[in-house]
Amino acid sequence: MIKIGVLFGGKSGEHEISLMSAASVINALDKTKFEPFYFGITKTGKWKRFEGKTEAIENGDWEKTAIDFNPGNLKEVVDFALPILHGPYGEDGTIQGLFEMLDIPYAGCGVLASSAAMDKAIAKDIFARAGLPICKHTLIFTEEFAADSEAVVHKVEREVPYPVFVKPANMGSSVGITKAKDREGLYAAIEEAARYDRRIVIEEGIDCRELETGVIGNYLPQVAEVGEILPSAEFYDYKAKYFDGGQSKICIPADISKETKERIQEIAVKAYSSLDCAGFARVDLFLEKETDKIYINEINTIPGFTKFSMFPLLWAAASVSYPELIERIVNFGYERYNAKNKR
């Protein structure tokens, strides 16, 4: 039986989403094959070991009974690490670097792919070099904005037409993202994004459908069904994703032609490979309504794993159950670890 360490929480703004995802993953683990151990990271970055029920993880009460844990001792406790950590310090290559230093096999992308995918600006540069279609965008820095906000806003307006989406470069779950339709809105949106990151991506807001698919595997990636997000709000923001009481809808499979589906899956696999992703990831795309042109939006290297998250639902539609999906992800982690150690 494999001793598997499930990591959750973290210092990012997606801490609560990580708790929900981890609880769902733990409940779905095949306990005849995996012996789970729970490791939580507090919002201040302290590591703790928890031995209670998953309900306490999901509702945030786990810290009350958890005990301090030294992450340097992780390999003494578990055989394999399964990080269910969203956002900075968990999905950006930092925790993956720790696993590499400790020589622990782990699920998901390595340091480089995790870091590149987490940074929306870097990822777009790589996608463009790979010949993948991306929306018009520009990158600004909070230091520039603080020094001369008017000049920065004029630069944005020259390069990207309204409406625009203003995004922290290194956040997920749509945290800190705002749609701006005019100059006044742009100022406010930049200030909001600056709460989360010093690097801000400003992207053309095309009239589009939001589509997603899942990719798993290392050297021969497999792609899932394509799904569509039907948000309750103007776009699929943080509130709509997790706290709108089910008003946002997920449509699987998406109502698109066979040709469009195949093209989306092709772009998704190419994007996955361009970042050297491994294990699993969710690929988010746009389908422009007027032209049917497909744009790659971003790659989520540790996508939401809650019971209503798109990633596991996409694979369920492809006849891969939740427990089987987790088992495959673990196997891909071992495959990558063993291949690296043979060199």
Short mmCIF file of C-alpha atoms in Angstrom, two decimals, residues 31-336:
data_model
loop_
_atom_site.label_atom_id
_atom_site.label_comp_id
_atom_site.label_asym_id
_atom_site.label_seq_id
_atom_site.Cartn_x
_atom_site.Cartn_y
_atom_site.Cartn_z
CA LYS A 31 -8.16 3.17 0.59
CA THR A 32 -7.30 -0.40 -0.49
CA LYS A 33 -4.37 1.02 -2.48
CA PHE A 34 -3.48 4.25 -0.72
CA GLU A 35 -2.95 5.08 2.95
CA PRO A 36 -3.51 8.85 3.20
CA PHE A 37 -1.63 11.20 5.50
CA TYR A 38 -2.80 14.80 5.82
CA PHE A 39 -0.51 17.81 5.85
CA GLY A 40 -1.94 21.29 6.07
CA ILE A 41 -0.15 24.57 5.49
CA THR A 42 -1.59 27.54 7.33
CA LYS A 43 -2.14 30.97 5.81
CA THR A 44 1.09 32.06 7.47
CA GLY A 45 3.04 29.17 5.97
CA LYS A 46 3.30 26.87 8.98
CA TRP A 47 3.21 23.13 8.25
CA LYS A 48 0.97 20.94 10.38
CA ARG A 49 0.01 17.29 10.40
CA PHE A 50 -3.67 16.52 10.80
CA GLU A 51 -5.24 13.17 11.72
CA GLY A 52 -8.91 14.07 11.95
CA LYS A 53 -11.90 13.85 9.64
CA THR A 54 -12.14 15.37 6.18
CA GLU A 55 -15.10 17.51 7.26
CA ALA A 56 -12.72 19.48 9.47
CA ILE A 57 -10.43 20.06 6.50
CA GLU A 58 -13.29 21.26 4.33
CA ASN A 59 -14.71 23.69 6.89
CA GLY A 60 -11.32 24.97 8.06
CA ASP A 61 -11.40 23.54 11.58
CA TRP A 62 -8.44 21.23 10.99
CA GLU A 63 -5.93 23.69 12.51
CA LYS A 64 -7.53 23.34 15.96
CA THR A 65 -6.19 19.82 16.48
CA ALA A 66 -3.28 19.67 14.02
CA ILE A 67 0.28 19.40 15.33
CA ASP A 68 3.39 21.15 14.04
CA PHE A 69 5.33 19.29 11.38
CA ASN A 70 8.78 19.77 9.87
CA PRO A 71 8.45 19.45 6.07
CA GLY A 72 12.04 18.22 5.94
CA ASN A 73 10.78 15.00 7.51
CA LEU A 74 8.15 14.34 4.85
CA LYS A 75 10.02 11.47 3.22
CA GLU A 76 10.20 9.66 6.54
CA VAL A 77 6.40 9.55 6.68
CA VAL A 78 5.12 9.13 3.09
CA ASP A 79 6.11 7.45 -0.16
CA PHE A 80 4.44 9.94 -2.47
CA ALA A 81 3.25 13.55 -2.32
CA LEU A 82 -0.08 14.69 -3.70
CA PRO A 83 -0.20 18.51 -3.54
CA ILE A 84 -3.73 19.92 -3.68
CA LEU A 85 -2.47 23.47 -3.31
CA HIS A 86 -3.78 26.26 -5.50
CA GLY A 87 -2.02 29.49 -6.34
CA PRO A 88 1.32 30.90 -5.16
CA TYR A 89 3.56 28.75 -2.92
CA GLY A 90 1.78 25.59 -4.04
CA GLU A 91 1.09 25.66 -7.74
CA ASP A 92 3.99 27.86 -8.83
CA GLY A 93 6.94 25.48 -8.57
CA THR A 94 7.94 26.26 -4.99
CA ILE A 95 6.50 23.14 -3.33
CA GLN A 96 7.61 21.08 -6.33
CA GLY A 97 11.17 22.27 -5.70
CA LEU A 98 10.89 21.04 -2.12
CA PHE A 99 9.80 17.60 -3.31
CA GLU A 100 12.75 17.51 -5.71
CA MET A 101 15.18 18.43 -2.92
CA LEU A 102 13.70 15.75 -0.65
CA ASP A 103 13.73 13.24 -3.52
CA ILE A 104 10.04 12.41 -3.12
CA PRO A 105 7.93 11.35 -6.13
CA TYR A 106 4.95 13.66 -6.53
CA ALA A 107 1.87 14.26 -8.62
CA GLY A 108 1.69 16.85 -11.33
CA CYS A 109 4.00 19.21 -13.16
CA GLY A 110 7.62 19.83 -12.28
CA VAL A 111 9.21 23.06 -11.11
CA LEU A 112 9.61 24.74 -14.50
CA ALA A 113 6.17 23.91 -15.92
CA SER A 114 4.43 24.83 -12.66
CA SER A 115 6.21 28.18 -12.48
CA ALA A 116 5.66 29.05 -16.15
CA ALA A 117 1.98 28.07 -16.14
CA MET A 118 1.32 30.04 -12.95
CA ASP A 119 2.64 33.24 -14.51
CA LYS A 120 0.08 34.35 -17.08
CA ALA A 121 2.55 36.66 -18.87
CA ILE A 122 5.29 34.04 -19.18
CA ALA A 123 2.80 31.38 -20.27
CA LYS A 124 1.43 33.63 -23.01
CA ASP A 125 4.95 34.27 -24.30
CA ILE A 126 5.59 30.53 -24.50
CA PHE A 127 2.23 29.87 -26.17
CA ALA A 128 2.99 32.55 -28.77
CA ARG A 129 6.40 31.03 -29.51
CA ALA A 130 4.69 27.66 -29.98
CA GLY A 131 2.39 29.22 -32.57
CA LEU A 132 -0.71 29.01 -30.43
CA PRO A 133 -3.44 31.68 -30.75
CA ILE A 134 -3.60 34.14 -27.84
CA CYS A 135 -5.62 37.31 -27.19
CA LYS A 136 -4.08 40.78 -27.39
CA HIS A 137 -2.51 41.64 -24.05
CA THR A 138 0.09 43.72 -22.28
CA LEU A 139 2.03 43.50 -19.02
CA ILE A 140 2.39 46.30 -16.48
CA PHE A 141 4.11 46.60 -13.12
CA THR A 142 2.66 48.12 -9.97
CA GLU A 143 5.82 50.19 -9.50
CA GLU A 144 5.21 51.83 -12.90
CA PHE A 145 1.58 52.47 -12.05
CA ALA A 146 2.47 54.01 -8.69
CA ALA A 147 5.06 56.28 -10.31
CA ASP A 148 2.91 57.48 -13.22
CA SER A 149 -0.55 55.92 -13.40
CA GLU A 150 -1.67 58.16 -16.25
CA ALA A 151 1.20 57.08 -18.50
CA VAL A 152 0.56 53.41 -17.74
CA VAL A 153 -3.14 53.72 -18.52
CA HIS A 154 -2.38 55.48 -21.82
CA LYS A 155 0.05 52.67 -22.71
CA VAL A 156 -2.62 50.05 -22.02
CA GLU A 157 -5.20 51.92 -24.11
CA ARG A 158 -2.80 52.09 -27.05
CA GLU A 159 -2.09 48.37 -26.95
CA VAL A 160 -5.35 46.72 -25.92
CA PRO A 161 -8.91 47.81 -26.84
CA TYR A 162 -11.73 48.02 -24.31
CA PRO A 163 -13.25 46.06 -22.73
CA VAL A 164 -10.28 44.48 -20.97
CA PHE A 165 -9.67 41.91 -18.29
CA VAL A 166 -7.17 42.95 -15.64
CA LYS A 167 -5.47 39.99 -13.97
CA PRO A 168 -2.77 39.43 -11.35
CA ALA A 169 -0.05 37.53 -13.23
CA ASN A 170 0.29 34.88 -10.53
CA MET A 171 -3.13 33.99 -9.16
CA GLY A 172 -5.70 31.35 -10.01
CA SER A 173 -9.43 30.72 -9.45
CA SER A 174 -10.06 34.16 -11.01
CA VAL A 175 -8.88 35.82 -7.78
CA GLY A 176 -8.28 39.53 -8.30
CA ILE A 177 -9.62 39.58 -11.87
CA THR A 178 -11.83 42.47 -12.97
CA LYS A 179 -13.42 43.46 -16.26
CA ALA A 180 -12.94 47.12 -17.19
CA LYS A 181 -15.00 48.84 -19.87
CA ASP A 182 -13.51 52.33 -19.65
CA ARG A 183 -10.66 54.34 -18.17
CA GLU A 184 -12.28 54.78 -14.78
CA GLY A 185 -12.86 51.04 -14.53
CA LEU A 186 -9.29 50.35 -15.63
CA TYR A 187 -7.84 52.42 -12.80
CA ALA A 188 -9.96 50.54 -10.26
CA ALA A 189 -9.18 47.15 -11.80
CA ILE A 190 -5.43 47.75 -11.70
CA GLU A 191 -5.64 48.74 -8.05
CA GLU A 192 -7.58 45.54 -7.29
CA ALA A 193 -5.10 43.29 -9.14
CA ALA A 194 -2.20 45.06 -7.41
CA ARG A 195 -3.46 43.67 -4.09
CA TYR A 196 -2.31 40.23 -5.26
CA ASP A 197 0.72 40.75 -7.50
CA ARG A 198 3.20 43.38 -8.68
CA ARG A 199 2.91 42.09 -12.25
CA ILE A 200 -0.46 42.62 -13.93
CA VAL A 201 -1.67 41.22 -17.24
CA ILE A 202 -4.25 43.27 -19.14
CA GLU A 203 -6.01 41.32 -21.86
CA GLU A 204 -8.53 42.10 -24.55
CA GLY A 205 -12.03 41.08 -23.48
CA ILE A 206 -13.39 39.32 -26.53
CA ASP A 207 -17.02 38.24 -26.83
CA CYS A 208 -16.53 34.54 -26.37
CA ARG A 209 -17.61 31.22 -24.92
CA GLU A 210 -15.43 29.84 -22.11
CA LEU A 211 -14.33 26.27 -22.80
CA GLU A 212 -12.15 23.89 -20.82
CA THR A 213 -10.62 20.48 -21.20
CA GLY A 214 -8.37 18.25 -19.15
CA VAL A 215 -5.06 16.70 -20.07
CA ILE A 216 -3.24 13.91 -18.22
CA GLY A 217 -0.01 12.08 -18.90
CA ASN A 218 3.67 12.74 -19.33
CA TYR A 219 5.19 11.94 -22.70
CA LEU A 220 2.01 10.81 -24.44
CA PRO A 221 -0.71 13.16 -23.11
CA GLN A 222 -4.35 12.12 -23.13
CA VAL A 223 -7.13 14.66 -23.48
CA ALA A 224 -10.60 14.62 -21.94
CA GLU A 225 -14.00 15.78 -23.12
CA VAL A 226 -14.53 19.51 -23.74
CA GLY A 227 -16.82 21.40 -21.40
CA GLU A 228 -18.31 24.88 -21.38
CA ILE A 229 -18.76 27.33 -18.52
CA LEU A 230 -22.07 29.19 -18.47
CA PRO A 231 -21.35 31.78 -15.75
CA SER A 232 -24.05 33.42 -13.68
CA ALA A 233 -22.04 36.66 -13.70
CA GLU A 234 -20.64 38.59 -16.66
CA PHE A 235 -17.61 36.32 -16.52
CA TYR A 236 -16.56 33.29 -14.49
CA ASP A 237 -15.03 35.11 -11.52
CA TYR A 238 -14.05 33.75 -8.08
CA LYS A 239 -17.55 34.21 -6.64
CA ALA A 240 -19.23 32.56 -9.61
CA LYS A 241 -16.83 29.61 -9.47
CA TYR A 242 -17.34 28.68 -5.85
CA PHE A 243 -20.02 30.67 -4.06
CA ASP A 244 -22.97 31.39 -6.34
CA GLY A 245 -25.10 28.53 -5.06
CA GLY A 246 -24.99 26.61 -8.31
CA GLN A 247 -26.26 29.43 -10.54
CA SER A 248 -23.28 29.07 -12.87
CA LYS A 249 -23.65 26.05 -15.10
CA ILE A 250 -21.22 23.55 -16.52
CA CYS A 251 -22.15 21.98 -19.85
CA ILE A 252 -20.38 18.67 -20.62
CA PRO A 253 -19.93 17.99 -23.44
CA ALA A 254 -19.91 21.51 -24.83
CA ASP A 255 -22.38 22.21 -27.62
CA ILE A 256 -19.78 22.58 -30.35
CA SER A 257 -19.07 20.88 -33.66
CA LYS A 258 -16.88 17.80 -33.92
CA GLU A 259 -14.30 19.82 -35.83
CA THR A 260 -14.19 22.54 -33.16
CA LYS A 261 -13.88 19.96 -30.39
CA GLU A 262 -10.98 18.23 -32.12
CA ARG A 263 -9.24 21.56 -32.74
CA ILE A 264 -9.65 22.53 -29.07
CA GLN A 265 -8.21 19.20 -27.95
CA GLU A 266 -5.31 19.59 -30.36
CA ILE A 267 -4.51 23.10 -29.09
CA ALA A 268 -4.82 21.92 -25.48
CA VAL A 269 -2.30 19.11 -25.94
CA LYS A 270 0.08 21.42 -27.79
CA ALA A 271 -0.16 24.04 -25.03
CA TYR A 272 0.38 21.35 -22.36
CA SER A 273 3.48 20.10 -24.15
CA SER A 274 4.82 23.60 -24.85
CA LEU A 275 5.15 24.21 -21.10
CA ASP A 276 6.52 20.68 -20.52
CA CYS A 277 3.56 19.83 -18.29
CA ALA A 278 3.38 16.44 -16.65
CA GLY A 279 0.83 14.41 -14.74
CA PHE A 280 -2.29 16.52 -15.15
CA ALA A 281 -3.61 19.98 -15.90
CA ARG A 282 -6.74 21.79 -17.00
CA VAL A 283 -6.54 23.87 -20.16
CA ASP A 284 -8.82 26.90 -20.49
CA LEU A 285 -9.71 28.34 -23.89
CA PHE A 286 -11.92 30.95 -25.52
CA LEU A 287 -14.15 30.43 -28.56
CA GLU A 288 -14.90 33.80 -30.14
CA LYS A 289 -18.61 33.97 -30.91
CA GLU A 290 -18.42 36.02 -34.10
CA THR A 291 -15.53 34.18 -35.81
CA ASP A 292 -15.38 30.76 -34.07
CA LYS A 293 -11.68 31.42 -33.58
CA ILE A 294 -10.11 29.54 -30.66
CA TYR A 295 -7.71 31.23 -28.24
CA ILE A 296 -5.68 29.57 -25.54
CA ASN A 297 -6.30 31.32 -22.22
CA GLU A 298 -4.25 29.54 -19.57
CA ILE A 299 -3.19 26.24 -18.06
CA ASN A 300 -4.06 25.32 -14.49
CA THR A 301 -1.48 22.80 -13.24
CA ILE A 302 -3.42 21.97 -10.07
CA PRO A 303 -7.03 22.58 -11.06
CA GLY A 304 -9.93 22.60 -8.66
CA PHE A 305 -10.77 19.10 -7.44
CA THR A 306 -14.00 19.75 -5.59
CA LYS A 307 -16.98 17.53 -6.28
CA PHE A 308 -18.38 20.15 -8.66
CA SER A 309 -15.08 21.18 -10.31
CA MET A 310 -14.75 20.97 -14.07
CA PHE A 311 -11.57 18.85 -14.20
CA PRO A 312 -12.87 15.62 -12.60
CA LEU A 313 -16.23 16.07 -14.36
CA LEU A 314 -14.51 16.26 -17.75
CA TRP A 315 -12.78 12.96 -17.09
CA ALA A 316 -15.97 11.39 -15.76
CA ALA A 317 -17.51 12.26 -19.14
CA ALA A 318 -14.58 10.43 -20.73
CA SER A 319 -15.43 7.33 -18.63
CA VAL A 320 -12.65 7.88 -16.08
CA SER A 321 -14.04 7.83 -12.54
CA TYR A 322 -12.80 10.16 -9.80
CA PRO A 323 -10.86 7.38 -7.93
CA GLU A 324 -9.39 6.09 -11.19
CA LEU A 325 -8.34 9.60 -12.21
CA ILE A 326 -6.44 10.07 -8.94
CA GLU A 327 -4.79 6.67 -9.34
CA ARG A 328 -3.67 7.54 -12.88
CA ILE A 329 -2.25 10.85 -11.66
CA VAL A 330 -0.26 9.04 -8.97
CA ASN A 331 1.02 6.54 -11.54
CA PHE A 332 2.14 9.35 -13.85
CA GLY A 333 4.03 10.88 -10.92
CA TYR A 334 5.90 7.64 -10.34
CA GLU A 335 6.55 7.29 -14.08
CA ARG A 336 8.17 10.72 -14.22
#
